[in-house]
């Protein structure tokens, strides 16, 4: 993490849905982590003087996500070196990335929901410490089976970014929540790209173990940074148990129309995006391009330029009702995929445009969908984010396998047409529920067509607005109001913030 000064300000609405004051605060928010590690005084929670989530802290979240998610991707360019070092076949080491991803899925399901149950500062410090310890094992083990087992465990504990994302949504003010999420998501994508490049370069000129020795130092840096930068907040749902958290997560996944809508769009979009990048190597390596591996790798840099645009896209989404941002992003993805279908196999300029445009549009869609999902409940954001990321992960698995099979069997155009059809499928799924459709409705267009948050907020003020979720409401009261469909969009949340402040 980068060094940062945590600023505080009085009179700002606490990001937590439940106010904690007086004697209760001293019991709920201790001055130590794990009962023995002192929390720096400036990072201790004070309900009367909440932390300000500024640009420096937002960048720290993004930077930490970059360095942590890299742990999941170092192994991919090192597989040949690993096969030589352990004296095994390529087929045997090919299991390593799959085991890492399987561990990551396990962590998403079983660990990331803990963000709604325990103090997140403690959880993040523990996960980063465990990750650092496990990477030491990767660097020194002489046994392939031990290496594979550790890779699975590293996948399990490397879900810290999926705790930081809902935490950023909690800390950011409603008017800049999308840009805050966009910055953290951009850090995630950077981590995936940088890890592959860095591990490939280091592994090419030295032993693969150097990559993991480097990773140990990086994780120690993140751990120290987290200790001195990450603010402490009390647990959200002290009245819930771990198994009730998991049960409620399953309930959200099957009973919430908005969650299901966003998960369907997210899964199919992720399948198309992953399928495009997986098959791009086959396309550029064959007729009519016959590019070298180095030249193909440079197209990843074009994608990185698209990632840089992510935070600016977030600022645009902050001004719109997120539904409209999703609509625009889906149309852009359709347009770029149509260009790829028509000209990607003949003209390299078309491929370059698609590489850049696809990254920008995909990020816009991701941020707008995440903003909608995380706005459902302030006390269940970790669970909602876990469902959202699991849908993305399912899409990635489907996209990489199906796109490769279709490309090999039927060629690049058939593969491109399949992705075009999947992008087209997203439009009717999105249009089933309008921009202001009540949360509990499976379809409908009630509530008008307002696209700008400022206009919708002004209209609600004139009409008397929605019933408010107060800072002093308990977690149960917040959930009851939201179960009744009384809090529908972030414009209302913005109004609540200004009123309480």
JSON list of C-alpha atoms in Angstrom, two decimals, residues 2 13 21 29 36 69 85 112 128 154 169 172 191 233 297 299 302-303 396 404 412 430:
[
{"chain": "A", "resi": 2, "resn": "UNK", "atom": "CA", "xyz": [1.10, 3.57, -0.57]},
{"chain": "A", "resi": 13, "resn": "UNK", "atom": "CA", "xyz": [-22.60, 10.60, 8.23]},
{"chain": "A", "resi": 21, "resn": "UNK", "atom": "CA", "xyz": [-21.76, 5.79, 20.97]},
{"chain": "A", "resi": 29, "resn": "UNK", "atom": "CA", "xyz": [-14.42, -1.11, 19.04]},
{"chain": "A", "resi": 36, "resn": "UNK", "atom": "CA", "xyz": [-2.59, -7.58, 21.65]},
{"chain": "A", "resi": 69, "resn": "UNK", "atom": "CA", "xyz": [-4.35, -10.29, -6.78]},
{"chain": "A", "resi": 85, "resn": "UNK", "atom": "CA", "xyz": [12.28, -27.74, -11.81]},
{"chain": "A", "resi": 112, "resn": "UNK", "atom": "CA", "xyz": [-15.37, -12.89, 1.83]},
{"chain": "A", "resi": 128, "resn": "UNK", "atom": "CA", "xyz": [-2.45, -10.79, 4.25]},
{"chain": "A", "resi": 154, "resn": "UNK", "atom": "CA", "xyz": [-3.18, -19.09, -1.43]},
{"chain": "A", "resi": 169, "resn": "UNK", "atom": "CA", "xyz": [-18.53, 1.27, -1.04]},
{"chain": "A", "resi": 172, "resn": "UNK", "atom": "CA", "xyz": [-17.26, 6.51, 0.00]},
{"chain": "A", "resi": 191, "resn": "UNK", "atom": "CA", "xyz": [-2.69, -6.90, -10.85]},
{"chain": "A", "resi": 233, "resn": "UNK", "atom": "CA", "xyz": [-14.64, 0.01, 12.07]},
{"chain": "A", "resi": 297, "resn": "UNK", "atom": "CA", "xyz": [1.92, -9.91, -25.67]},
{"chain": "A", "resi": 299, "resn": "UNK", "atom": "CA", "xyz": [-1.67, -6.28, -27.24]},
{"chain": "A", "resi": 302, "resn": "UNK", "atom": "CA", "xyz": [-3.42, -1.87, -25.27]},
{"chain": "A", "resi": 303, "resn": "UNK", "atom": "CA", "xyz": [-5.76, -3.48, -22.75]},
{"chain": "A", "resi": 396, "resn": "UNK", "atom": "CA", "xyz": [-14.64, -16.63, -16.85]},
{"chain": "A", "resi": 404, "resn": "UNK", "atom": "CA", "xyz": [-11.49, -22.13, -27.07]},
{"chain": "A", "resi": 412, "resn": "UNK", "atom": "CA", "xyz": [-12.57, -17.23, -35.24]},
{"chain": "A", "resi": 430, "resn": "UNK", "atom": "CA", "xyz": [-31.48, -5.54, -18.72]}
]
